[in-house]
Coordinates of C-alpha atoms and ligand atoms in Angstrom, one line a residue:
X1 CA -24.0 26.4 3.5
X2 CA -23.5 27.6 0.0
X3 CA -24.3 25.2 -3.4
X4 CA -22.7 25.8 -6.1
X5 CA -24.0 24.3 -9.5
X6 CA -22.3 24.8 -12.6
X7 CA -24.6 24.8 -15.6
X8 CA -24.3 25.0 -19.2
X9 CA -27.7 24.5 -21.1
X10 CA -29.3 22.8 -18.3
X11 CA -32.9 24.4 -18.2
X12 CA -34.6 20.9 -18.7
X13 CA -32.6 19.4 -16.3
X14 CA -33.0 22.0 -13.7
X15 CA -36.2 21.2 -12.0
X16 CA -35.4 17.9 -10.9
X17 CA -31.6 18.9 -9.3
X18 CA -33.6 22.0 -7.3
X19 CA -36.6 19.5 -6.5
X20 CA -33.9 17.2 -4.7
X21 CA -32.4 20.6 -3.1
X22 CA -33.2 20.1 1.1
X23 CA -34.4 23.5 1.5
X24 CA -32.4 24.5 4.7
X25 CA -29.6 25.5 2.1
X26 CA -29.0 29.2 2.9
X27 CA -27.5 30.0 -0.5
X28 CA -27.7 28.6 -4.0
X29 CA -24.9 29.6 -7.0
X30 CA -25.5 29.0 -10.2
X31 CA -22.8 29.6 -12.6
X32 CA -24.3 30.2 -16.0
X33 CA -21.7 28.7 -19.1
X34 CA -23.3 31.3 -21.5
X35 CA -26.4 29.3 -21.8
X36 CA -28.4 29.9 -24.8
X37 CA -31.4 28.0 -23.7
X38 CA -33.2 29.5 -20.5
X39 CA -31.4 28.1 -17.5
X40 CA -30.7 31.4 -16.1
X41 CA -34.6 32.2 -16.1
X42 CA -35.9 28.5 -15.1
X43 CA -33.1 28.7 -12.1
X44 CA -34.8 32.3 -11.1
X45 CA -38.5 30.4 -11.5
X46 CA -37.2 27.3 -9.7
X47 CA -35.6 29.2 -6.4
X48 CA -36.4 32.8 -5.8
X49 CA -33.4 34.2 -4.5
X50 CA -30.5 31.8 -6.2
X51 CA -27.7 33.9 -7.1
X52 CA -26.4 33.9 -10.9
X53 CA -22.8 34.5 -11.4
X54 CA -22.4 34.8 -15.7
X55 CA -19.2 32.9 -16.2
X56 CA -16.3 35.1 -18.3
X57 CA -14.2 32.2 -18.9
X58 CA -15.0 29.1 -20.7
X59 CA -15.1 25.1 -18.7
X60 CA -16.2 23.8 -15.9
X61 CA -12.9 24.4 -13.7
X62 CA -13.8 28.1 -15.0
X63 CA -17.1 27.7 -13.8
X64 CA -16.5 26.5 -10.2
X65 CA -13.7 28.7 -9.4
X66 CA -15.9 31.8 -10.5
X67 CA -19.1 30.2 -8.3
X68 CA -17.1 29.6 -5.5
X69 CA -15.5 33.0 -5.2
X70 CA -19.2 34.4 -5.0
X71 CA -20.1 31.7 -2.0
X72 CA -20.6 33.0 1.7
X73 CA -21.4 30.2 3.6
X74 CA -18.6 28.1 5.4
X75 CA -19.7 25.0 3.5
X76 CA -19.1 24.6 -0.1
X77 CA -21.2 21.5 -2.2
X78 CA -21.0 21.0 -5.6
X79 CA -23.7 19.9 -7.7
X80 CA -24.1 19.2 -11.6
X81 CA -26.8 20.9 -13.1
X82 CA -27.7 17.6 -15.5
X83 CA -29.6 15.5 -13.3
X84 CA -27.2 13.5 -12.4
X85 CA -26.2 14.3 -8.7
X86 CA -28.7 13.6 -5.8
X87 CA -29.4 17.0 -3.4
X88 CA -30.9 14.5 -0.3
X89 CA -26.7 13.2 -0.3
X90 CA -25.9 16.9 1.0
X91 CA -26.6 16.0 4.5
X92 CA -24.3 13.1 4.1
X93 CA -21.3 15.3 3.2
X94 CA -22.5 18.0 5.9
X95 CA -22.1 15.0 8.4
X96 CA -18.9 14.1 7.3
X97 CA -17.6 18.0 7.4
X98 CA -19.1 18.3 10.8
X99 CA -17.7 15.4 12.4
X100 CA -14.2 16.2 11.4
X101 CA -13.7 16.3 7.8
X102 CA -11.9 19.2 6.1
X103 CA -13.2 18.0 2.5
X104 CA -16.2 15.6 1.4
X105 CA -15.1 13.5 -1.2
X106 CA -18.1 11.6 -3.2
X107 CA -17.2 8.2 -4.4
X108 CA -19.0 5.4 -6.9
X109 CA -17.0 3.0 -5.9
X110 CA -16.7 2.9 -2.2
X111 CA -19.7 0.9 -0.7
X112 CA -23.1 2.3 -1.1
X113 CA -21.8 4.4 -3.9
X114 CA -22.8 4.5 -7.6
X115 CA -23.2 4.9 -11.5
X116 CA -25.9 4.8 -14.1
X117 CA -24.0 7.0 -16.3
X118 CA -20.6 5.7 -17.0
X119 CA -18.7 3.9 -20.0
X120 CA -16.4 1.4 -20.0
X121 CA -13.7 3.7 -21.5
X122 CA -14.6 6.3 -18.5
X123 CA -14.4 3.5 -16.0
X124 CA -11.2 2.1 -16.7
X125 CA -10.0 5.5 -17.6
X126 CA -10.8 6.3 -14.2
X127 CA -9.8 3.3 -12.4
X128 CA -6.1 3.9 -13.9
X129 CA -5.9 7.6 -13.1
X130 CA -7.1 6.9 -9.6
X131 CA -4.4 3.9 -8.8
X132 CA -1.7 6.5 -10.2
X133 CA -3.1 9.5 -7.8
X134 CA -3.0 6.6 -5.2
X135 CA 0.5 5.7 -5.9
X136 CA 1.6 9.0 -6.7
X137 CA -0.2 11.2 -3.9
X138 CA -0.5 8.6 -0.9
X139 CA -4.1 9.0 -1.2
X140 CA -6.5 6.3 -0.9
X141 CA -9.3 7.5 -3.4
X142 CA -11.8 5.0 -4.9
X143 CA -12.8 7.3 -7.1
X144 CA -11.1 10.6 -8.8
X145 CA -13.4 12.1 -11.7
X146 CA -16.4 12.7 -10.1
X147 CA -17.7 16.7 -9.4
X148 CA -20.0 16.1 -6.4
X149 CA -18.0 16.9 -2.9
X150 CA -18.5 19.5 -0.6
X151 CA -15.9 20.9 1.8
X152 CA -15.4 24.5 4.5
X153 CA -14.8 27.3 2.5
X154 CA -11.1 27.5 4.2
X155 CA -9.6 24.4 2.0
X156 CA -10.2 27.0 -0.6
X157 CA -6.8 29.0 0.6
X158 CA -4.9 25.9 0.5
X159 CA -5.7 24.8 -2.6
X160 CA -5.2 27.6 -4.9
X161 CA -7.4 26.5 -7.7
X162 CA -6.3 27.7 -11.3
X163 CA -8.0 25.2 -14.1
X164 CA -10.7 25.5 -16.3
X165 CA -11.6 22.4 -17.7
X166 CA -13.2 18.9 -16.0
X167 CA -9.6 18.2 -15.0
X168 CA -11.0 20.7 -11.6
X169 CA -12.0 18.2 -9.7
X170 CA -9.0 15.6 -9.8
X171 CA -6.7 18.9 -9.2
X172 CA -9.1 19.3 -5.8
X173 CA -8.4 16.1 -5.1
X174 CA -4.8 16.0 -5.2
X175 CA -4.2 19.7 -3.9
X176 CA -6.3 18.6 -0.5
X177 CA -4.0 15.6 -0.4
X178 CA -0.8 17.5 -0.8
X179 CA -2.4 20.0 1.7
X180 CA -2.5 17.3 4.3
X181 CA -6.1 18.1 4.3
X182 CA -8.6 15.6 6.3
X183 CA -10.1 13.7 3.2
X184 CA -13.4 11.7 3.8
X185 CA -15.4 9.8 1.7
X186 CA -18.5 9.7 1.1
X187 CA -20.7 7.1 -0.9
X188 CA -22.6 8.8 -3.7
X189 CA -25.2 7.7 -6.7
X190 CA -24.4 8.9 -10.3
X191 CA -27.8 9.2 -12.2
X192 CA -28.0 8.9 -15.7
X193 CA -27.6 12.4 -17.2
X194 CA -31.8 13.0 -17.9
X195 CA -31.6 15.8 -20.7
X196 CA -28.7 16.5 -23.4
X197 CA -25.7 15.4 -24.1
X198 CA -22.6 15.4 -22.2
X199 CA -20.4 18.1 -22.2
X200 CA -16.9 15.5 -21.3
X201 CA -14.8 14.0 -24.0
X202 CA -13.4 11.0 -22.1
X203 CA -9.6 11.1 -24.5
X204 CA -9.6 14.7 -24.3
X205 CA -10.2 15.2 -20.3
X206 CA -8.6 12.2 -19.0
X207 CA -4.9 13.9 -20.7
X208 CA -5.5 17.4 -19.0
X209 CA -5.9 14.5 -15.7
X210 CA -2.9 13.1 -16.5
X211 CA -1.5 16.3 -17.1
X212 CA -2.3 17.7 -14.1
X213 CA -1.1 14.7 -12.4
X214 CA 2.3 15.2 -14.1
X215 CA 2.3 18.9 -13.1
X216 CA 1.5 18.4 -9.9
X217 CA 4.2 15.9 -8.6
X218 CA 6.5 18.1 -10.6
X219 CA 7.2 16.2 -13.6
X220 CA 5.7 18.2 -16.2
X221 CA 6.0 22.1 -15.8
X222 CA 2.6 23.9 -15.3
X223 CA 1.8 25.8 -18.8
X224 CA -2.0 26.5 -18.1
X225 CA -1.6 28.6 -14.9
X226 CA -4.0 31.7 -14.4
X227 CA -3.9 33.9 -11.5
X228 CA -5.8 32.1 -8.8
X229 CA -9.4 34.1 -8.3
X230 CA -10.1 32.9 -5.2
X231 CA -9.1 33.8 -1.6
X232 CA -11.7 34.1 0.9
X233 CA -11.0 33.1 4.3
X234 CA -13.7 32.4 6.4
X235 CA -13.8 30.7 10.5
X236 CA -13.9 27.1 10.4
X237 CA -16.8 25.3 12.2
X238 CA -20.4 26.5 12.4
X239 CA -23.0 26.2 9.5
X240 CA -24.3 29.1 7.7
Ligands
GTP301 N1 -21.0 27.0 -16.3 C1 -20.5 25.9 -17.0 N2 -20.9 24.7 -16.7 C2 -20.4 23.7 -17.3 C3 -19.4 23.8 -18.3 N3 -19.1 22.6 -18.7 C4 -19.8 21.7 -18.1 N4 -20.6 22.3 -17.2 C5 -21.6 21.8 -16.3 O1 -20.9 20.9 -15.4 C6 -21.7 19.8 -15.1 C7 -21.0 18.5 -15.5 O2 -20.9 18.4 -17.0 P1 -21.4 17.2 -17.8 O3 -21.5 17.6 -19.2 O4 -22.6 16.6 -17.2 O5 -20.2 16.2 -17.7 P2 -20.2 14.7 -17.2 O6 -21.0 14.6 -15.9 O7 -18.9 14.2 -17.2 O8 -21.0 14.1 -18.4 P3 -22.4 13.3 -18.5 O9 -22.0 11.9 -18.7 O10 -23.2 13.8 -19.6 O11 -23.1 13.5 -17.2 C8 -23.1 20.0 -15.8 O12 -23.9 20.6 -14.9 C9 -22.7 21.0 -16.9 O13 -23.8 21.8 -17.3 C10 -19.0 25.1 -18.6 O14 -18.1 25.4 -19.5 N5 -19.5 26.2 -17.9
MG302 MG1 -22.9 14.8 -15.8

């Protein structure tokens, strides 16, 4: 099981996402966003071992795409960097892979989910985008904007992922879906972000959604395309 965490000046956050890390995890990914504080060495300090992939890009979609190519384990989880993401979940999204799932969805707003960290404009913003994925898709998400899920490695070749921005995660969410994918979700906690500031503008990010939502029921035509960088395929079933 690979986890991937994409972090842009995070090294104060850092020790308490690795301190909630189970330590079974075979591999951990950091992607580095060109930090110019010292994630890269507190990471190193943190857990011997973790591997560092320098992002070339700029974004978070950016980020996970490049992480996720560098994975080798059959599981993929994504964590934030800031604090905000609980590692003792992971064996809640394992669970849900291993009994069946094909992709872990976390959710604040299913029962026994989440959030410290939210405002009202990112709520409703939510809320709306999610109803219109719903309507749109045929999915039936309580929750679209959120980066911690976990899925096999092979919903990687069916998904195709070419984004860069925080608009990554609601593309993964409607790709499985249009994939036919087996969706789960899985309850989740948002903590407060502990250090920093927030690297989401709410007006900004919640267009490239829409705009992505657009693009991918073939409304709108897809202008930010990049070749995808991803394409690993790996056997379903077993942990590594
Ligand atoms: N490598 C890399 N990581 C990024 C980039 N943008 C955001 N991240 C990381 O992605 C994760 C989520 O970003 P946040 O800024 O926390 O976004 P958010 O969760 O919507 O905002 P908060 O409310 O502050 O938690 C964090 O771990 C960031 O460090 C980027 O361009 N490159
Ligand atoms: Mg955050």
């Amino acid at each position: 099981m690979s986890v991937v965490i994409p972090a842009m000046n995070e090294a104060e956050n850092l020790p308490y996402v690795f301190k909630t890390l189970p330590d079974w995890i075979h591999e951990v990914v950091l992607v580095d966003g060109k930090s110019t504080d010292r994630t890269v060495e507190v990471a190193r300090d943190l857990w011997p071992g973790v591997k560092v992939v320098q992002q070339l890009g700029k974004g978070k979609g950016d980020a996970l795409i490049s992480g996720f190519a560098a994975c080798t384990g059959d599981i993929i989880v994504m964590v934030d960097a800031d604090g905000s993401a609980d590692g003792q979940e992971i064996v809640s999204y394992v669970s849900a892979l291993v009994s069946g799932a094909d992709f872990a969805k976390g959710s604040r707003f299913t029962n026994g989910g989440g959030t410290d960290d939210m405002t009202r404009v990112r709520r409703l913003g939510n809320r709306i985008l999610c109803a219109v994925v719903n309507a749109k898709f045929g999915a039936r998400y309580t929750d679209l904007c959120y980066g911690y899920n976990a899925f096999w490695k092979h919903c990687l070749d069916e998904i195709a992922l070419d984004c860069t921005g925080f608009e990554i995660e609601s593309l993964m969410n409607i790709r499985v879906v249009k994939a036919g994918l087996r969706v789960q979700e899985v309850p989740s906690h948002e903590y407060l972000r502990i250090h920093g500031v927030s690297n989401l503008r709410a007006v900004r990010d919640g267009l490239r959604v829409l705009r992505v939502i657009l693009e991918e029921k073939g409304v709108r035509r897809a202008a930010r395309r990049r070749p995808a960088a991803i394409g690993v395929t790996t056997a379903r079933g077993g942990v590594s």
